[in-house]
Short mmCIF file of C-alpha atoms and ligand atoms in Angstrom, two decimals:
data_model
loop_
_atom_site.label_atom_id
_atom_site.label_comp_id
_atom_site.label_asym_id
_atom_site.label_seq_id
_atom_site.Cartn_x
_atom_site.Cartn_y
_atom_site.Cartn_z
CA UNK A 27 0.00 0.00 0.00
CA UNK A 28 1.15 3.52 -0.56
CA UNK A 29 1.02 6.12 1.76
CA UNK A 30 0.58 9.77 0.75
CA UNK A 31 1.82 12.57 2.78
CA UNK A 32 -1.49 13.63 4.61
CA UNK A 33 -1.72 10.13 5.94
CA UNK A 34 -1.42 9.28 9.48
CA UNK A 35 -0.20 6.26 10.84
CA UNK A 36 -3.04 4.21 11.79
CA UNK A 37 -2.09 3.10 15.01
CA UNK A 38 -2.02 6.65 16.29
CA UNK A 39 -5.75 7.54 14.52
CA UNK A 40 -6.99 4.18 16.46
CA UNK A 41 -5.44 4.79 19.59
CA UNK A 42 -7.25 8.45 19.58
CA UNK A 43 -10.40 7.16 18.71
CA UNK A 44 -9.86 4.22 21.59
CA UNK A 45 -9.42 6.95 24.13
CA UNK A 46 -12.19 8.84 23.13
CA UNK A 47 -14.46 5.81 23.11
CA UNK A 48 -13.57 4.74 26.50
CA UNK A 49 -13.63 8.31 28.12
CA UNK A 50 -17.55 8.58 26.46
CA UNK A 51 -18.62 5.23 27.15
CA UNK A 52 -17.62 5.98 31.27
CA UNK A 53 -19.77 9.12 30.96
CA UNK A 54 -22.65 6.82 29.97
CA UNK A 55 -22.04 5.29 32.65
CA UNK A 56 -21.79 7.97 34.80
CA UNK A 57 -25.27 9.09 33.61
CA UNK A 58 -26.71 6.03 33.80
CA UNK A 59 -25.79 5.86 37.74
CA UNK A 60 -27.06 10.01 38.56
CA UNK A 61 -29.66 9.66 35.97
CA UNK A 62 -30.54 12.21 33.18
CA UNK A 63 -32.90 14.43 31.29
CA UNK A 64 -35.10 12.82 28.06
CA UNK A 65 -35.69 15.36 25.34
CA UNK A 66 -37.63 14.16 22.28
CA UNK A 67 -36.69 14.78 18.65
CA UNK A 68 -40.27 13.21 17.74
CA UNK A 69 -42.63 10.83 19.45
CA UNK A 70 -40.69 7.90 19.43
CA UNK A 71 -37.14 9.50 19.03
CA UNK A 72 -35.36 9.96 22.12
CA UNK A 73 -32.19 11.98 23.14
CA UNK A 74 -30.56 12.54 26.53
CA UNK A 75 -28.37 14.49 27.78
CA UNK A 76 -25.80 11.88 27.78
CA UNK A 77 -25.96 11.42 23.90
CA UNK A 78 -24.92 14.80 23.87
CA UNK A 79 -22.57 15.80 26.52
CA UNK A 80 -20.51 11.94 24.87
CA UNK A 81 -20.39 13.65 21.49
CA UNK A 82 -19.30 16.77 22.74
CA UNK A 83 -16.35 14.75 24.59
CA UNK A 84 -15.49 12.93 21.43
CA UNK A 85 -15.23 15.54 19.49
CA UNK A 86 -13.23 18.04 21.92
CA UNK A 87 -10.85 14.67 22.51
CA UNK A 88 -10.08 14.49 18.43
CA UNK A 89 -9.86 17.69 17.72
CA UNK A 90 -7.34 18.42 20.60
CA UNK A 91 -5.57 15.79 18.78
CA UNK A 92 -6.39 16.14 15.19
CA UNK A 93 -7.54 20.01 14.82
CA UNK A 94 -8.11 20.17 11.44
CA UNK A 95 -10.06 17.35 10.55
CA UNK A 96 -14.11 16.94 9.84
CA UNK A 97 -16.73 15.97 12.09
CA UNK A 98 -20.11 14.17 11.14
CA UNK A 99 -21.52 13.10 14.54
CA UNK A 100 -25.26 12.35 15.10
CA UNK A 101 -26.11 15.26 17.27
CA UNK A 102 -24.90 18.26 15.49
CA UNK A 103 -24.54 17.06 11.86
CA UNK A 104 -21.77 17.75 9.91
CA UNK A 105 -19.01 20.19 11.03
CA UNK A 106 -16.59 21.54 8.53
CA UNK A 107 -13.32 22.32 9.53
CA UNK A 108 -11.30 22.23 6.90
CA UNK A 109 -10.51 20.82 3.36
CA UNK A 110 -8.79 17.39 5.55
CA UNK A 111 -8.92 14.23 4.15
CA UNK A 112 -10.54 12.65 7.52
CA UNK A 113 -13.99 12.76 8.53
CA UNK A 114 -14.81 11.07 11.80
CA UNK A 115 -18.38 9.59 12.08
CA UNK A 116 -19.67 9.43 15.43
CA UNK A 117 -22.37 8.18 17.06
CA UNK A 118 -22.08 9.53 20.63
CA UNK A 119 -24.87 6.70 21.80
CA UNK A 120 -26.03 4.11 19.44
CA UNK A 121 -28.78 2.34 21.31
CA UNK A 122 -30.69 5.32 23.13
CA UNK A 123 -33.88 4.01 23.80
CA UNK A 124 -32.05 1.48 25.36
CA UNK A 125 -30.27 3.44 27.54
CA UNK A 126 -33.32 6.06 28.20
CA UNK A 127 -35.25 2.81 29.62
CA UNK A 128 -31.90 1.57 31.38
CA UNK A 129 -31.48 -1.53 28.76
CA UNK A 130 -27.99 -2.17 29.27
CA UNK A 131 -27.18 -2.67 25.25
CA UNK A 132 -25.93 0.52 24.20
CA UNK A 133 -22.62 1.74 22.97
CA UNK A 134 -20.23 4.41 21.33
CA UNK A 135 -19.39 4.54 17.55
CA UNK A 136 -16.77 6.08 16.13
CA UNK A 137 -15.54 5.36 12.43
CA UNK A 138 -12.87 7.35 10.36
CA UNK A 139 -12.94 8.42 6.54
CA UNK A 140 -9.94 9.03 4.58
CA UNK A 141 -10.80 10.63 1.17
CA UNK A 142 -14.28 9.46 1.18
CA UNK A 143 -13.26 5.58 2.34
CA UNK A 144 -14.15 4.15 6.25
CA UNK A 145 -10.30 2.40 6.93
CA UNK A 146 -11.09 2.59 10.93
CA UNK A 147 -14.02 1.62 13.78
CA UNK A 148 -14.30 1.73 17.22
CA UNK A 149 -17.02 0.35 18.87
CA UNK A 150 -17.34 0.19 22.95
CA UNK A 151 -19.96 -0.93 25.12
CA UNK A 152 -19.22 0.45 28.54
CA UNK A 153 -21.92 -2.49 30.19
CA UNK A 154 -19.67 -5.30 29.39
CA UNK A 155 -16.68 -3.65 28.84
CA UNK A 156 -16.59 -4.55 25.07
CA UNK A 157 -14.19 -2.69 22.97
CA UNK A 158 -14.16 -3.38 18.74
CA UNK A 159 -11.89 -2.40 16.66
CA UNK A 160 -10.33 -2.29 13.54
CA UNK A 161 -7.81 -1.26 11.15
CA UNK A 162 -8.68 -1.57 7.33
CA UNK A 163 -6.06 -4.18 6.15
CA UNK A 164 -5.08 -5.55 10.03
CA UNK A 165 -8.29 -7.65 10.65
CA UNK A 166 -10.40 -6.74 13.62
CA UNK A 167 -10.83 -7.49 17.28
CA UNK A 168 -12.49 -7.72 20.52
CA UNK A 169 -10.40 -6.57 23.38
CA UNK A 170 -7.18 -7.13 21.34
CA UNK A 171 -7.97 -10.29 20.37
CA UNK A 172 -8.47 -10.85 16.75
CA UNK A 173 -12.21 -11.88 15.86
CA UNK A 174 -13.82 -13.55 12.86
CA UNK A 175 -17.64 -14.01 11.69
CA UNK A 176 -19.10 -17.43 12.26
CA UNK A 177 -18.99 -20.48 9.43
CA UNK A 178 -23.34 -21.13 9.59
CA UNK A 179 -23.84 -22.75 6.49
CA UNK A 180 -27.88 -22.06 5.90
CA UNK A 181 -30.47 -19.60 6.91
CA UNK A 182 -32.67 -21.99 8.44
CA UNK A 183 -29.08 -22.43 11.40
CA UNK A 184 -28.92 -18.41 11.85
CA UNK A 185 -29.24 -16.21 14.58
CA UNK A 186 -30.42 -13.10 12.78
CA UNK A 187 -30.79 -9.54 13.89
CA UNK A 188 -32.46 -6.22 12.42
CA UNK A 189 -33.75 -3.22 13.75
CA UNK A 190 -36.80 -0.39 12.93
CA UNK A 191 -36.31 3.41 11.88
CA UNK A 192 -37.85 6.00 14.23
CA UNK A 193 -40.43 6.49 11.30
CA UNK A 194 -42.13 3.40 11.84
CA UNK A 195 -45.08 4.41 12.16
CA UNK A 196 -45.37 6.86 9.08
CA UNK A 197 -43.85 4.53 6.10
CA UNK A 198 -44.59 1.51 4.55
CA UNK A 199 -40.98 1.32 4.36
CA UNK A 200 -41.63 -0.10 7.70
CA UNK A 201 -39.15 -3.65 7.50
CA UNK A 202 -42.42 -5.17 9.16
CA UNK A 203 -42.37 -7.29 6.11
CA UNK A 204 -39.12 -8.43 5.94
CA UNK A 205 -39.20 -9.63 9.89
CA UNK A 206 -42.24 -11.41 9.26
CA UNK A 207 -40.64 -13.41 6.36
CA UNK A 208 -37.46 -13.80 8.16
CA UNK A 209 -38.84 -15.27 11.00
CA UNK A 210 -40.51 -18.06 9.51
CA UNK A 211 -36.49 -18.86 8.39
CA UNK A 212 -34.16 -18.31 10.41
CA UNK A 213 -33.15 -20.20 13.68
CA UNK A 214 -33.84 -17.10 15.82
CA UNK A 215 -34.07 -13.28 15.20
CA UNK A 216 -33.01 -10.44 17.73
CA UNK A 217 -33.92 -6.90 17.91
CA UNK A 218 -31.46 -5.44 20.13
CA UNK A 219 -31.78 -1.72 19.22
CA UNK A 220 -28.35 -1.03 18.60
CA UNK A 221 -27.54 -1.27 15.02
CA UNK A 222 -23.33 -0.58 15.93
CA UNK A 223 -23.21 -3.74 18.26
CA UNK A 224 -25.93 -5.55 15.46
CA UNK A 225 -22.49 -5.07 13.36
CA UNK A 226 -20.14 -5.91 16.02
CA UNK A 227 -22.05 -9.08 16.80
CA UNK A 228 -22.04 -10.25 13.26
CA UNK A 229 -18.29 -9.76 13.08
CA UNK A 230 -17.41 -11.81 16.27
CA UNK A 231 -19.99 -14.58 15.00
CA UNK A 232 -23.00 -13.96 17.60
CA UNK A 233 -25.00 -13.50 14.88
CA UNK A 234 -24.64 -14.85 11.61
CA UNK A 235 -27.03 -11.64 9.51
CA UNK A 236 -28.23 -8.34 10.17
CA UNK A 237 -30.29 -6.08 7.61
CA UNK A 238 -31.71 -2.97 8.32
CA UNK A 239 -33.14 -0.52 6.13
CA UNK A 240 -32.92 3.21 7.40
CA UNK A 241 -29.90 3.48 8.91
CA UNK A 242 -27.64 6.71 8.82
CA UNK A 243 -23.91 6.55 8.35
CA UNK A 244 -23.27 6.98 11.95
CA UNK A 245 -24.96 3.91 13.03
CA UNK A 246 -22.79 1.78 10.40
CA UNK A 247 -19.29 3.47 9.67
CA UNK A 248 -17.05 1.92 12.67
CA UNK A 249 -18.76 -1.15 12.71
CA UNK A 250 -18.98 -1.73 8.76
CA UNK A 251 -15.09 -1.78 9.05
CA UNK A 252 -15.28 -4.07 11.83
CA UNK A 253 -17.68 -6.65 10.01
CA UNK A 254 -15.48 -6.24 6.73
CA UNK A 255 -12.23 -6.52 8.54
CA UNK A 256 -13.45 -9.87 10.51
CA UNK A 257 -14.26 -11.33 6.69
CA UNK A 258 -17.82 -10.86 6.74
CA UNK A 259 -19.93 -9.13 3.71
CA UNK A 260 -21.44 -6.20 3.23
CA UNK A 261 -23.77 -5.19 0.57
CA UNK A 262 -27.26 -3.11 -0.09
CA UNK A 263 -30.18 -5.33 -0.89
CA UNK A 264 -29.45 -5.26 -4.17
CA UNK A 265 -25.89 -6.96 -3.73
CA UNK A 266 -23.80 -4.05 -4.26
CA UNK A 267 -21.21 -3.33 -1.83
CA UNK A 268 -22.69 -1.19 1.18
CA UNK A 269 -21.91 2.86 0.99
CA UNK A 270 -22.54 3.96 4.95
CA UNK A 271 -25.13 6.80 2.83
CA UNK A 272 -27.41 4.74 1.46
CA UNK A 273 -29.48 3.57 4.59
CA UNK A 274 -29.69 -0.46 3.28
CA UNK A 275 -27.64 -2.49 5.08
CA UNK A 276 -26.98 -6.23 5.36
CA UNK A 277 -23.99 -7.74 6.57
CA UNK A 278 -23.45 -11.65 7.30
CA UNK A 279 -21.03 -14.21 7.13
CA UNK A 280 -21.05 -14.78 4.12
CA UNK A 281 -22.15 -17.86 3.86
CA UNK A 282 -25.61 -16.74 4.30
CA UNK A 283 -25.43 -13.56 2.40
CA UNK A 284 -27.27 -14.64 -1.22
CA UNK A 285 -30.07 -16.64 0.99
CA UNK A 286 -30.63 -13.27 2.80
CA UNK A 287 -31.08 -11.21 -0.30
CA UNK A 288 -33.48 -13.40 -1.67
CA UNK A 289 -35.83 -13.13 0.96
CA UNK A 290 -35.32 -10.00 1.20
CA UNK A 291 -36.64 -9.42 -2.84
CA UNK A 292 -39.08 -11.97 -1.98
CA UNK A 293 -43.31 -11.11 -2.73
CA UNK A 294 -44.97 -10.41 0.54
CA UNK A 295 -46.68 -13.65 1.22
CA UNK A 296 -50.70 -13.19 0.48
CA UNK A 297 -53.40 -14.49 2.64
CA UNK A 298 -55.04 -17.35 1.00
CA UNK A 299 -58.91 -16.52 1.07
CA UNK A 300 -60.93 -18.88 3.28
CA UNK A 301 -62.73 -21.56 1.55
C1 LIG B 424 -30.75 3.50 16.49
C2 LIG B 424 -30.28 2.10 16.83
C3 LIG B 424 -31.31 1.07 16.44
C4 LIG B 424 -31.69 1.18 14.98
C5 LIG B 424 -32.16 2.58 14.65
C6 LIG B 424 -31.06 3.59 15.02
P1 LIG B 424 -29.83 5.48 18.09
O1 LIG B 424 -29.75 4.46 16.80
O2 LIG B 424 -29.07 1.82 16.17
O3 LIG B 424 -30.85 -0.26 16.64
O4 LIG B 424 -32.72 0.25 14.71
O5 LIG B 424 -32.40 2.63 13.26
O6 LIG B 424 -31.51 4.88 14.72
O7 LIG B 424 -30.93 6.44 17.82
O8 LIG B 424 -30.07 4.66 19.29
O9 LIG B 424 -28.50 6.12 18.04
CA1 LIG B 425 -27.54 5.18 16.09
CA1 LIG B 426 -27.29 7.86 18.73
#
């Protein structure tokens, strides 16, 4: 590989975002323990002050680092700094209505972009003291240790997990179909409500699939290099590989991957009339 002069040596851009990650995920923690105000962006989309205050402490943490680099973090959008080739993608709190409800299955995400490409994730859930990372080209891992997706063979042996946009209740876009259809094949399917650890999981072989389909590129930048780097696949439903901005997502083994899609571009089963 060759590196151009604006790059930074990897292990130095994933031992920032490590620090950062740790430091939020303890203020999580620290709200979860003194407790904390819920605001609501709309009826069924929460945020605390802890989603906040974490992004704010990401941020400050890279940028004290890294000053001129870009910012795309949940809360406040996209700030541009500069003309820098990095953009961090941050997701202060993936797993909010989790956490609002004291669920402990929440985490920090934190993915890096250089020119336009995700070559870094971070993902740490404070509750179990999980940290996942990885380096494009230098596999991934789960507390150092390097981590792979599982070897299920067939749908009908998955674990499977997904997840539902905060406009459920407005679109037909709704995935209510696609669970329904799903269920009937697959072994088991979780909803954990924490698309960043749905990720994780797939890439340490908890679960074999995940598919969502309105997800924002701060639920799936750090943890789409994870899956990648621990061999899994990545694609849209129509088979292309994933871009982090185009809210379809499925990542499995790959093993399971073309038996996924085709359910997924399967009719919606009709009822048969009685008689
Ligand atoms: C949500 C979670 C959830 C997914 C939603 C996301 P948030 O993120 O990742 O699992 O189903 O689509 O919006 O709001 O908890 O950061
Ligand atoms: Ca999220
Ligand atoms: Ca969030």
């Amino acid at each position: 590989m060759t590196t151009s002069p604006d790059q930074i040596d990897p292990g130095v851009l994933l031992e920032t975002a490590v620090n950062a990650g740790r430091a939020a995920g303890k203020l999580l923690l620290g709200f979860a323990q003194s407790g904390f105000r819920v605001h609501h962006k709309s009826p069924i989309n929460l945020v605390t002050d802890a989603d906040r205050a974490a992004e704010q402490l990401i941020i400050g943490h890279i940028r004290a680092q890294f000053p001129t680099h870009r910012f795309l973090a949940e809360e406040q959008g996209r700030v541009e700094q500069s003309p820098s080739p990095y953009l961090w993608i941050i997701d202060p709190l993936d797993g909010t209505t989790n956490f609002a409800h004291g669920y402990p299955a929440y985490c920090v995400s934190i993915g890096l972009e250089y020119r336009g490409h995700c070559i870094l994730g971070v993902v740490f859930d404070p509750s179990r003291d999980e940290l996942f990372t990885a380096i494009e080209g230098a596999g991934a891992q789960l507390n150092s240790r390097p981590i792979h997706v599982s070897s299920t063979a067939t749908l009908g042996e998955s674990l499977l997990v997904t997840g539902f946009a905060y406009d459920i209740r407005e679109t037909p876009r709704n995935n209510l179909d696609h669970f329904a259809k799903f269920a009937l094949k697959a072994q088991g399917l979780r909803r954990t409500g924490s698309a960043a650890l749905d990720l994780c999981y797939v890439a340490v072989g908890r679960f074999d699939g995940f598919w969502e389909v309105r997800l924002n590129p701060w639920d799936m930048a750090a943890g789409s290099v994870i899956v990648r780097e621990a061999r899994g696949q990545l694609t849209d439903f129509s088979g292309t590989n994933l871009s982090i901005y185009g809210q379809e997502l499925v990542a499995s083994n790959g093993h399971i991957h073309q038996a996924m899609l085709t359910v997924l571009h399967e009719e919606p089963a009709r009822s048969t009339p009685p008689g």
